[in-house]
Amino acid sequence: MARELYEGKSFIVKCNSYNPQLIQEKVRQSIDLIGGITGFIKPESSVLVKPNLLMAKEPACGITTHPEVVRAAVKLLKEINCRVLIGDGRVSSAIRRKM
């Protein structure tokens, strides 16, 4: 499996802007460097994409995962017919009581 080939290695792919097409290209390039998406994700599976949503700040602040990066990841997953869920954090006790 692809994971075994790249265990313990890191890759960096530089992206100079948040242009959606460029980000899509760079996210795909990043995944390809570690063996391609199907080396890690089974086609037609359910996948949780967990962006970092630490604070309610503009994407340009760099505190949260930029929405275009999330969109690019979701597009790659949809290409292999995955059911994609996006989520972060836990349900607070106030919300849990209302459920």
A tleap script that builds the chain and sets N, CA, C and O, in Angstrom:
source leaprc.protein.ff14SB
mol = sequence {
  NMET ALA ARG GLU LEU TYR GLU GLY LYS SER
  PHE ILE VAL LYS CYS ASN SER TYR ASN PRO
  GLN LEU ILE GLN GLU LYS VAL ARG GLN SER
  ILE ASP LEU ILE GLY GLY ILE THR GLY PHE
  ILE LYS PRO GLU SER SER VAL LEU VAL LYS
  PRO ASN LEU LEU MET ALA LYS GLU PRO ALA
  CYS GLY ILE THR THR HIE PRO GLU VAL VAL
  ARG ALA ALA VAL LYS LEU LEU LYS GLU ILE
  ASN CYS ARG VAL LEU ILE GLY ASP GLY ARG
  VAL SER SER ALA ILE ARG ARG LYS CMET
}
set mol.1.N position { 0.839 -1.182 0.000 }
set mol.1.CA position { 0.000 0.000 0.000 }
set mol.1.C position { 0.885 1.247 0.000 }
set mol.1.O position { 1.996 1.216 0.531 }
set mol.2.N position { 0.409 2.324 -0.583 }
set mol.2.CA position { 1.180 3.563 -0.728 }
set mol.2.C position { 1.679 4.099 0.610 }
set mol.2.O position { 2.786 4.633 0.686 }
set mol.3.N position { 0.899 3.968 1.635 }
set mol.3.CA position { 1.243 4.500 2.955 }
set mol.3.C position { 2.592 3.980 3.437 }
set mol.3.O position { 3.374 4.736 4.014 }
set mol.4.N position { 2.870 2.718 3.210 }
set mol.4.CA position { 4.118 2.111 3.668 }
set mol.4.C position { 5.329 2.706 2.960 }
set mol.4.O position { 6.400 2.815 3.557 }
set mol.5.N position { 5.173 3.088 1.704 }
set mol.5.CA position { 6.280 3.659 0.940 }
set mol.5.C position { 6.728 5.016 1.466 }
set mol.5.O position { 7.899 5.374 1.341 }
set mol.6.N position { 5.811 5.768 2.049 }
set mol.6.CA position { 6.102 7.140 2.438 }
set mol.6.C position { 6.067 7.365 3.943 }
set mol.6.O position { 6.132 8.508 4.396 }
set mol.7.N position { 5.968 6.315 4.709 }
set mol.7.CA position { 5.908 6.437 6.160 }
set mol.7.C position { 7.126 7.176 6.690 }
set mol.7.O position { 8.264 6.816 6.387 }
set mol.8.N position { 6.881 8.204 7.478 }
set mol.8.CA position { 7.963 8.965 8.086 }
set mol.8.C position { 8.541 10.059 7.210 }
set mol.8.O position { 9.452 10.769 7.636 }
set mol.9.N position { 8.033 10.212 5.994 }
set mol.9.CA position { 8.535 11.245 5.090 }
set mol.9.C position { 7.551 12.410 5.051 }
set mol.9.O position { 6.349 12.233 5.249 }
set mol.10.N position { 8.077 13.590 4.796 }
set mol.10.CA position { 7.241 14.782 4.666 }
set mol.10.C position { 7.465 15.408 3.302 }
set mol.10.O position { 8.565 15.353 2.753 }
set mol.11.N position { 6.427 15.995 2.769 }
set mol.11.CA position { 6.503 16.690 1.498 }
set mol.11.C position { 5.880 18.060 1.663 }
set mol.11.O position { 4.906 18.217 2.399 }
set mol.12.N position { 6.426 19.044 0.990 }
set mol.12.CA position { 5.868 20.387 0.977 }
set mol.12.C position { 5.655 20.788 -0.468 }
set mol.12.O position { 6.564 20.673 -1.290 }
set mol.13.N position { 4.464 21.255 -0.779 }
set mol.13.CA position { 4.155 21.751 -2.110 }
set mol.13.C position { 3.785 23.216 -1.949 }
set mol.13.O position { 2.820 23.551 -1.263 }
set mol.14.N position { 4.547 24.072 -2.577 }
set mol.14.CA position { 4.337 25.510 -2.456 }
set mol.14.C position { 3.170 25.962 -3.323 }
set mol.14.O position { 3.020 25.538 -4.469 }
set mol.15.N position { 2.350 26.832 -2.747 }
set mol.15.CA position { 1.219 27.408 -3.466 }
set mol.15.C position { 1.220 28.905 -3.153 }
set mol.15.O position { 1.083 29.298 -1.994 }
set mol.16.N position { 1.372 29.729 -4.173 }
set mol.16.CA position { 1.549 31.164 -3.970 }
set mol.16.C position { 0.267 31.976 -3.881 }
set mol.16.O position { 0.318 33.183 -3.646 }
set mol.17.N position { -0.888 31.332 -4.067 }
set mol.17.CA position { -2.137 32.082 -3.957 }
set mol.17.C position { -3.270 31.130 -3.605 }
set mol.17.O position { -3.103 29.911 -3.588 }
set mol.18.N position { -4.429 31.723 -3.323 }
set mol.18.CA position { -5.613 30.920 -3.038 }
set mol.18.C position { -6.527 30.837 -4.253 }
set mol.18.O position { -7.739 30.667 -4.119 }
set mol.19.N position { -5.937 30.958 -5.435 }
set mol.19.CA position { -6.688 30.773 -6.665 }
set mol.19.C position { -7.222 29.341 -6.674 }
set mol.19.O position { -6.444 28.396 -6.543 }
set mol.20.N position { -8.541 29.165 -6.826 }
set mol.20.CA position { -9.123 27.816 -6.746 }
set mol.20.C position { -8.483 26.785 -7.667 }
set mol.20.O position { -8.263 25.646 -7.253 }
set mol.21.N position { -8.184 27.157 -8.892 }
set mol.21.CA position { -7.574 26.198 -9.821 }
set mol.21.C position { -6.166 25.816 -9.378 }
set mol.21.O position { -5.770 24.654 -9.471 }
set mol.22.N position { -5.419 26.798 -8.899 }
set mol.22.CA position { -4.052 26.522 -8.423 }
set mol.22.C position { -4.082 25.634 -7.188 }
set mol.22.O position { -3.298 24.692 -7.074 }
set mol.23.N position { -4.983 25.935 -6.272 }
set mol.23.CA position { -5.085 25.107 -5.069 }
set mol.23.C position { -5.473 23.676 -5.429 }
set mol.23.O position { -4.910 22.727 -4.883 }
set mol.24.N position { -6.428 23.511 -6.339 }
set mol.24.CA position { -6.813 22.165 -6.765 }
set mol.24.C position { -5.609 21.408 -7.311 }
set mol.24.O position { -5.399 20.239 -6.989 }
set mol.25.N position { -4.825 22.082 -8.134 }
set mol.25.CA position { -3.624 21.473 -8.713 }
set mol.25.C position { -2.613 21.089 -7.627 }
set mol.25.O position { -2.034 20.003 -7.673 }
set mol.26.N position { -2.405 21.969 -6.662 }
set mol.26.CA position { -1.407 21.723 -5.618 }
set mol.26.C position { -1.858 20.644 -4.638 }
set mol.26.O position { -1.041 19.849 -4.174 }
set mol.27.N position { -3.142 20.610 -4.322 }
set mol.27.CA position { -3.650 19.546 -3.438 }
set mol.27.C position { -3.508 18.203 -4.138 }
set mol.27.O position { -3.089 17.221 -3.525 }
set mol.28.N position { -3.854 18.156 -5.412 }
set mol.28.CA position { -3.699 16.906 -6.170 }
set mol.28.C position { -2.223 16.484 -6.225 }
set mol.28.O position { -1.897 15.310 -6.051 }
set mol.29.N position { -1.353 17.442 -6.465 }
set mol.29.CA position { 0.089 17.160 -6.513 }
set mol.29.C position { 0.566 16.615 -5.167 }
set mol.29.O position { 1.368 15.682 -5.123 }
set mol.30.N position { 0.080 17.188 -4.083 }
set mol.30.CA position { 0.456 16.727 -2.741 }
set mol.30.C position { 0.041 15.282 -2.506 }
set mol.30.O position { 0.820 14.473 -2.002 }
set mol.31.N position { -1.184 14.973 -2.872 }
set mol.31.CA position { -1.693 13.611 -2.689 }
set mol.31.C position { -0.945 12.640 -3.601 }
set mol.31.O position { -0.642 11.516 -3.200 }
set mol.32.N position { -0.652 13.070 -4.814 }
set mol.32.CA position { 0.098 12.206 -5.736 }
set mol.32.C position { 1.494 11.894 -5.208 }
set mol.32.O position { 2.013 10.803 -5.444 }
set mol.33.N position { 2.104 12.834 -4.499 }
set mol.33.CA position { 3.440 12.599 -3.936 }
set mol.33.C position { 3.464 11.468 -2.913 }
set mol.33.O position { 4.503 10.845 -2.695 }
set mol.34.N position { 2.334 11.207 -2.296 }
set mol.34.CA position { 2.280 10.129 -1.310 }
set mol.34.C position { 1.567 8.892 -1.846 }
set mol.34.O position { 1.097 8.047 -1.084 }
set mol.35.N position { 1.496 8.803 -3.166 }
set mol.35.CA position { 0.994 7.578 -3.765 }
set mol.35.C position { -0.401 7.644 -4.345 }
set mol.35.O position { -0.904 6.624 -4.818 }
set mol.36.N position { -1.049 8.794 -4.331 }
set mol.36.CA position { -2.391 8.918 -4.903 }
set mol.36.C position { -3.477 8.636 -3.894 }
set mol.36.O position { -3.273 7.916 -2.916 }
set mol.37.N position { -4.621 9.207 -4.144 }
set mol.37.CA position { -5.705 9.142 -3.165 }
set mol.37.C position { -6.218 7.723 -2.929 }
set mol.37.O position { -6.596 7.388 -1.807 }
set mol.38.N position { -6.236 6.891 -3.957 }
set mol.38.CA position { -6.758 5.536 -3.767 }
set mol.38.C position { -5.796 4.634 -2.992 }
set mol.38.O position { -6.153 3.511 -2.636 }
set mol.39.N position { -4.594 5.113 -2.731 }
set mol.39.CA position { -3.693 4.380 -1.855 }
set mol.39.C position { -4.068 4.531 -0.385 }
set mol.39.O position { -3.566 3.802 0.471 }
set mol.40.N position { -4.960 5.488 -0.100 }
set mol.40.CA position { -5.345 5.785 1.278 }
set mol.40.C position { -6.847 5.726 1.508 }
set mol.40.O position { -7.310 5.414 2.604 }
set mol.41.N position { -7.591 6.028 0.469 }
set mol.41.CA position { -9.048 6.103 0.577 }
set mol.41.C position { -9.669 5.128 -0.403 }
set mol.41.O position { -9.355 5.141 -1.593 }
set mol.42.N position { -10.548 4.284 0.103 }
set mol.42.CA position { -11.234 3.325 -0.742 }
set mol.42.C position { -12.334 4.047 -1.533 }
set mol.42.O position { -13.159 4.743 -0.942 }
set mol.43.N position { -12.353 3.887 -2.857 }
set mol.43.CA position { -13.421 4.502 -3.639 }
set mol.43.C position { -14.797 4.115 -3.095 }
set mol.43.O position { -15.000 2.997 -2.622 }
set mol.44.N position { -15.726 5.051 -3.170 }
set mol.44.CA position { -17.112 4.881 -2.738 }
set mol.44.C position { -17.270 4.753 -1.233 }
set mol.44.O position { -18.315 4.306 -0.761 }
set mol.45.N position { -16.263 5.132 -0.476 }
set mol.45.CA position { -16.383 5.059 0.981 }
set mol.45.C position { -16.898 6.388 1.535 }
set mol.45.O position { -16.971 7.382 0.814 }
set mol.46.N position { -17.248 6.394 2.808 }
set mol.46.CA position { -17.631 7.619 3.498 }
set mol.46.C position { -16.386 8.201 4.142 }
set mol.46.O position { -15.625 7.486 4.794 }
set mol.47.N position { -16.179 9.495 3.961 }
set mol.47.CA position { -14.961 10.147 4.443 }
set mol.47.C position { -15.325 11.427 5.183 }
set mol.47.O position { -16.120 12.231 4.697 }
set mol.48.N position { -14.742 11.608 6.354 }
set mol.48.CA position { -14.883 12.852 7.095 }
set mol.48.C position { -13.677 13.728 6.786 }
set mol.48.O position { -12.537 13.329 7.022 }
set mol.49.N position { -13.928 14.917 6.260 }
set mol.49.CA position { -12.889 15.912 6.049 }
set mol.49.C position { -12.953 16.830 7.261 }
set mol.49.O position { -13.986 17.443 7.527 }
set mol.50.N position { -11.844 16.924 7.996 }
set mol.50.CA position { -11.821 17.696 9.227 }
set mol.50.C position { -10.896 18.899 9.069 }
set mol.50.O position { -9.704 18.820 9.365 }
set mol.51.N position { -11.456 20.014 8.598 }
set mol.51.CA position { -10.626 21.215 8.521 }
set mol.51.C position { -10.405 21.787 9.917 }
set mol.51.O position { -11.165 21.502 10.842 }
set mol.52.N position { -9.380 22.581 10.058 }
set mol.52.CA position { -9.138 23.256 11.328 }
set mol.52.C position { -10.004 24.512 11.349 }
set mol.52.O position { -9.764 25.445 10.583 }
set mol.53.N position { -11.003 24.538 12.216 }
set mol.53.CA position { -11.906 25.679 12.333 }
set mol.53.C position { -11.758 26.304 13.719 }
set mol.53.O position { -12.736 26.485 14.444 }
set mol.54.N position { -10.532 26.624 14.064 }
set mol.54.CA position { -10.189 27.088 15.401 }
set mol.54.C position { -10.947 28.332 15.837 }
set mol.54.O position { -11.477 28.368 16.947 }
set mol.55.N position { -11.009 29.352 14.989 }
set mol.55.CA position { -11.647 30.626 15.335 }
set mol.55.C position { -12.436 31.154 14.148 }
set mol.55.O position { -12.181 30.781 13.003 }
set mol.56.N position { -13.373 32.006 14.425 }
set mol.56.CA position { -14.138 32.668 13.372 }
set mol.56.C position { -13.326 33.848 12.847 }
set mol.56.O position { -13.564 34.997 13.218 }
set mol.57.N position { -12.379 33.546 11.991 }
set mol.57.CA position { -11.511 34.570 11.396 }
set mol.57.C position { -11.555 34.420 9.880 }
set mol.57.O position { -11.908 33.362 9.359 }
set mol.58.N position { -11.195 35.481 9.188 }
set mol.58.CA position { -11.101 35.432 7.733 }
set mol.58.C position { -10.048 34.400 7.330 }
set mol.58.O position { -9.038 34.251 8.018 }
set mol.59.N position { -10.271 33.690 6.228 }
set mol.59.CA position { -9.298 32.682 5.778 }
set mol.59.C position { -7.881 33.226 5.606 }
set mol.59.O position { -6.908 32.512 5.850 }
set mol.60.N position { -7.765 34.471 5.192 }
set mol.60.CA position { -6.439 35.064 4.957 }
set mol.60.C position { -5.601 35.168 6.240 }
set mol.60.O position { -4.384 35.333 6.163 }
set mol.61.N position { -6.227 35.075 7.400 }
set mol.61.CA position { -5.486 35.148 8.669 }
set mol.61.C position { -4.622 33.909 8.895 }
set mol.61.O position { -3.660 33.959 9.662 }
set mol.62.N position { -4.951 32.811 8.244 }
set mol.62.CA position { -4.157 31.590 8.386 }
set mol.62.C position { -4.418 30.817 9.670 }
set mol.62.O position { -3.631 29.945 10.038 }
set mol.63.N position { -5.510 31.126 10.353 }
set mol.63.CA position { -5.833 30.430 11.600 }
set mol.63.C position { -6.663 29.183 11.322 }
set mol.63.O position { -6.574 28.197 12.054 }
set mol.64.N position { -7.452 29.227 10.289 }
set mol.64.CA position { -8.302 28.099 9.924 }
set mol.64.C position { -7.855 27.540 8.569 }
set mol.64.O position { -7.091 28.178 7.846 }
set mol.65.N position { -8.335 26.359 8.242 }
set mol.65.CA position { -8.064 25.793 6.928 }
set mol.65.C position { -8.831 26.611 5.895 }
set mol.65.O position { -10.038 26.810 6.029 }
set mol.66.N position { -8.142 27.077 4.880 }
set mol.66.CA position { -8.787 27.900 3.859 }
set mol.66.C position { -9.888 27.090 3.165 }
set mol.66.O position { -9.674 25.926 2.828 }
set mol.67.N position { -11.048 27.688 2.952 }
set mol.67.CA position { -12.147 26.960 2.298 }
set mol.67.C position { -11.787 26.378 0.931 }
set mol.67.O position { -12.331 25.343 0.546 }
set mol.68.N position { -10.891 27.017 0.201 }
set mol.68.CA position { -10.510 26.470 -1.112 }
set mol.68.C position { -9.700 25.183 -0.975 }
set mol.68.O position { -9.744 24.328 -1.859 }
set mol.69.N position { -8.970 25.040 0.115 }
set mol.69.CA position { -8.229 23.796 0.357 }
set mol.69.C position { -9.221 22.679 0.684 }
set mol.69.O position { -9.078 21.550 0.214 }
set mol.70.N position { -10.219 23.009 1.490 }
set mol.70.CA position { -11.266 22.026 1.806 }
set mol.70.C position { -11.996 21.639 0.522 }
set mol.70.O position { -12.222 20.456 0.270 }
set mol.71.N position { -12.363 22.623 -0.284 }
set mol.71.CA position { -13.063 22.358 -1.541 }
set mol.71.C position { -12.236 21.445 -2.454 }
set mol.71.O position { -12.778 20.526 -3.068 }
set mol.72.N position { -10.943 21.694 -2.542 }
set mol.72.CA position { -10.069 20.878 -3.382 }
set mol.72.C position { -10.023 19.427 -2.887 }
set mol.72.O position { -10.063 18.490 -3.685 }
set mol.73.N position { -9.939 19.255 -1.579 }
set mol.73.CA position { -9.927 17.896 -1.017 }
set mol.73.C position { -11.244 17.183 -1.305 }
set mol.73.O position { -11.254 16.006 -1.665 }
set mol.74.N position { -12.346 17.898 -1.145 }
set mol.74.CA position { -13.663 17.299 -1.404 }
set mol.74.C position { -13.787 16.906 -2.871 }
set mol.74.O position { -14.310 15.835 -3.179 }
set mol.75.N position { -13.315 17.753 -3.777 }
set mol.75.CA position { -13.376 17.422 -5.208 }
set mol.75.C position { -12.614 16.142 -5.514 }
set mol.75.O position { -13.088 15.305 -6.282 }
set mol.76.N position { -11.433 15.984 -4.919 }
set mol.76.CA position { -10.662 14.758 -5.145 }
set mol.76.C position { -11.424 13.533 -4.648 }
set mol.76.O position { -11.441 12.490 -5.303 }
set mol.77.N position { -12.043 13.669 -3.501 }
set mol.77.CA position { -12.813 12.555 -2.943 }
set mol.77.C position { -14.040 12.243 -3.793 }
set mol.77.O position { -14.391 11.078 -3.981 }
set mol.78.N position { -14.681 13.268 -4.296 }
set mol.78.CA position { -15.853 13.058 -5.149 }
set mol.78.C position { -15.467 12.371 -6.464 }
set mol.78.O position { -16.272 11.640 -7.039 }
set mol.79.N position { -14.252 12.602 -6.934 }
set mol.79.CA position { -13.781 11.947 -8.159 }
set mol.79.C position { -13.743 10.432 -8.021 }
set mol.79.O position { -13.864 9.710 -9.011 }
set mol.80.N position { -13.575 9.951 -6.790 }
set mol.80.CA position { -13.581 8.495 -6.572 }
set mol.80.C position { -14.882 8.066 -5.877 }
set mol.80.O position { -14.949 7.037 -5.205 }
set mol.81.N position { -15.907 8.902 -6.070 }
set mol.81.CA position { -17.277 8.595 -5.635 }
set mol.81.C position { -17.439 8.376 -4.141 }
set mol.81.O position { -18.214 7.521 -3.712 }
set mol.82.N position { -16.709 9.146 -3.354 }
set mol.82.CA position { -16.861 9.058 -1.905 }
set mol.82.C position { -18.048 9.889 -1.432 }
set mol.82.O position { -18.422 10.883 -2.054 }
set mol.83.N position { -18.623 9.461 -0.329 }
set mol.83.CA position { -19.624 10.265 0.380 }
set mol.83.C position { -18.817 11.107 1.361 }
set mol.83.O position { -18.150 10.561 2.240 }
set mol.84.N position { -18.867 12.419 1.222 }
set mol.84.CA position { -18.001 13.308 1.989 }
set mol.84.C position { -18.798 14.062 3.038 }
set mol.84.O position { -19.832 14.663 2.747 }
set mol.85.N position { -18.296 14.016 4.256 }
set mol.85.CA position { -18.837 14.797 5.368 }
set mol.85.C position { -17.746 15.766 5.798 }
set mol.85.O position { -16.565 15.419 5.783 }
set mol.86.N position { -18.130 16.967 6.177 }
set mol.86.CA position { -17.167 17.954 6.649 }
set mol.86.C position { -17.544 18.310 8.075 }
set mol.86.O position { -18.698 18.640 8.345 }
set mol.87.N position { -16.575 18.249 9.002 }
set mol.87.CA position { -16.874 18.567 10.393 }
set mol.87.C position { -15.623 18.850 11.189 }
set mol.87.O position { -14.520 18.443 10.823 }
set mol.88.N position { -15.818 19.563 12.295 }
set mol.88.CA position { -14.714 19.884 13.192 }
set mol.88.C position { -15.293 20.115 14.579 }
set mol.88.O position { -16.422 20.586 14.719 }
set mol.89.N position { -14.529 19.788 15.585 }
set mol.89.CA position { -14.921 20.080 16.960 }
set mol.89.C position { -15.887 19.068 17.535 }
set mol.89.O position { -16.180 18.028 16.945 }
set mol.90.N position { -16.357 19.415 18.692 }
set mol.90.CA position { -17.287 18.529 19.391 }
set mol.90.C position { -18.593 19.273 19.617 }
set mol.90.O position { -18.645 20.499 19.525 }
set mol.91.N position { -19.616 18.543 19.906 }
set mol.91.CA position { -20.908 19.142 20.195 }
set mol.91.C position { -20.868 19.649 21.626 }
set mol.91.O position { -20.546 18.897 22.546 }
set mol.92.N position { -21.193 20.915 21.816 }
set mol.92.CA position { -21.168 21.467 23.175 }
set mol.92.C position { -22.324 20.895 23.988 }
set mol.92.O position { -23.295 20.384 23.429 }
set mol.93.N position { -22.215 20.983 25.300 }
set mol.93.CA position { -23.266 20.425 26.163 }
set mol.93.C position { -24.591 21.128 25.946 }
set mol.93.O position { -25.638 20.492 26.066 }
set mol.94.N position { -24.588 22.430 25.627 }
set mol.94.CA position { -25.835 23.153 25.378 }
set mol.94.C position { -26.544 22.599 24.155 }
set mol.94.O position { -27.765 22.443 24.164 }
set mol.95.N position { -25.807 22.308 23.125 }
set mol.95.CA position { -26.402 21.759 21.902 }
set mol.95.C position { -26.851 20.331 22.160 }
set mol.95.O position { -27.924 19.934 21.705 }
set mol.96.N position { -26.053 19.550 22.884 }
set mol.96.CA position { -26.394 18.158 23.181 }
set mol.96.C position { -27.728 18.069 23.909 }
set mol.96.O position { -28.524 17.173 23.627 }
set mol.97.N position { -27.984 18.983 24.840 }
set mol.97.CA position { -29.243 18.955 25.594 }
set mol.97.C position { -30.449 19.168 24.681 }
set mol.97.O position { -31.523 18.616 24.921 }
set mol.98.N position { -30.266 19.972 23.633 }
set mol.98.CA position { -31.359 20.238 22.701 }
set mol.98.C position { -31.594 19.076 21.754 }
set mol.98.O position { -32.664 18.981 21.153 }
set mol.99.N position { -30.629 18.202 21.609 }
set mol.99.CA position { -30.773 17.066 20.702 }
set mol.99.C position { -31.638 16.050 21.387 }
set mol.99.O position { -31.910 14.990 20.823 }
savepdb mol mol.pdb
quit
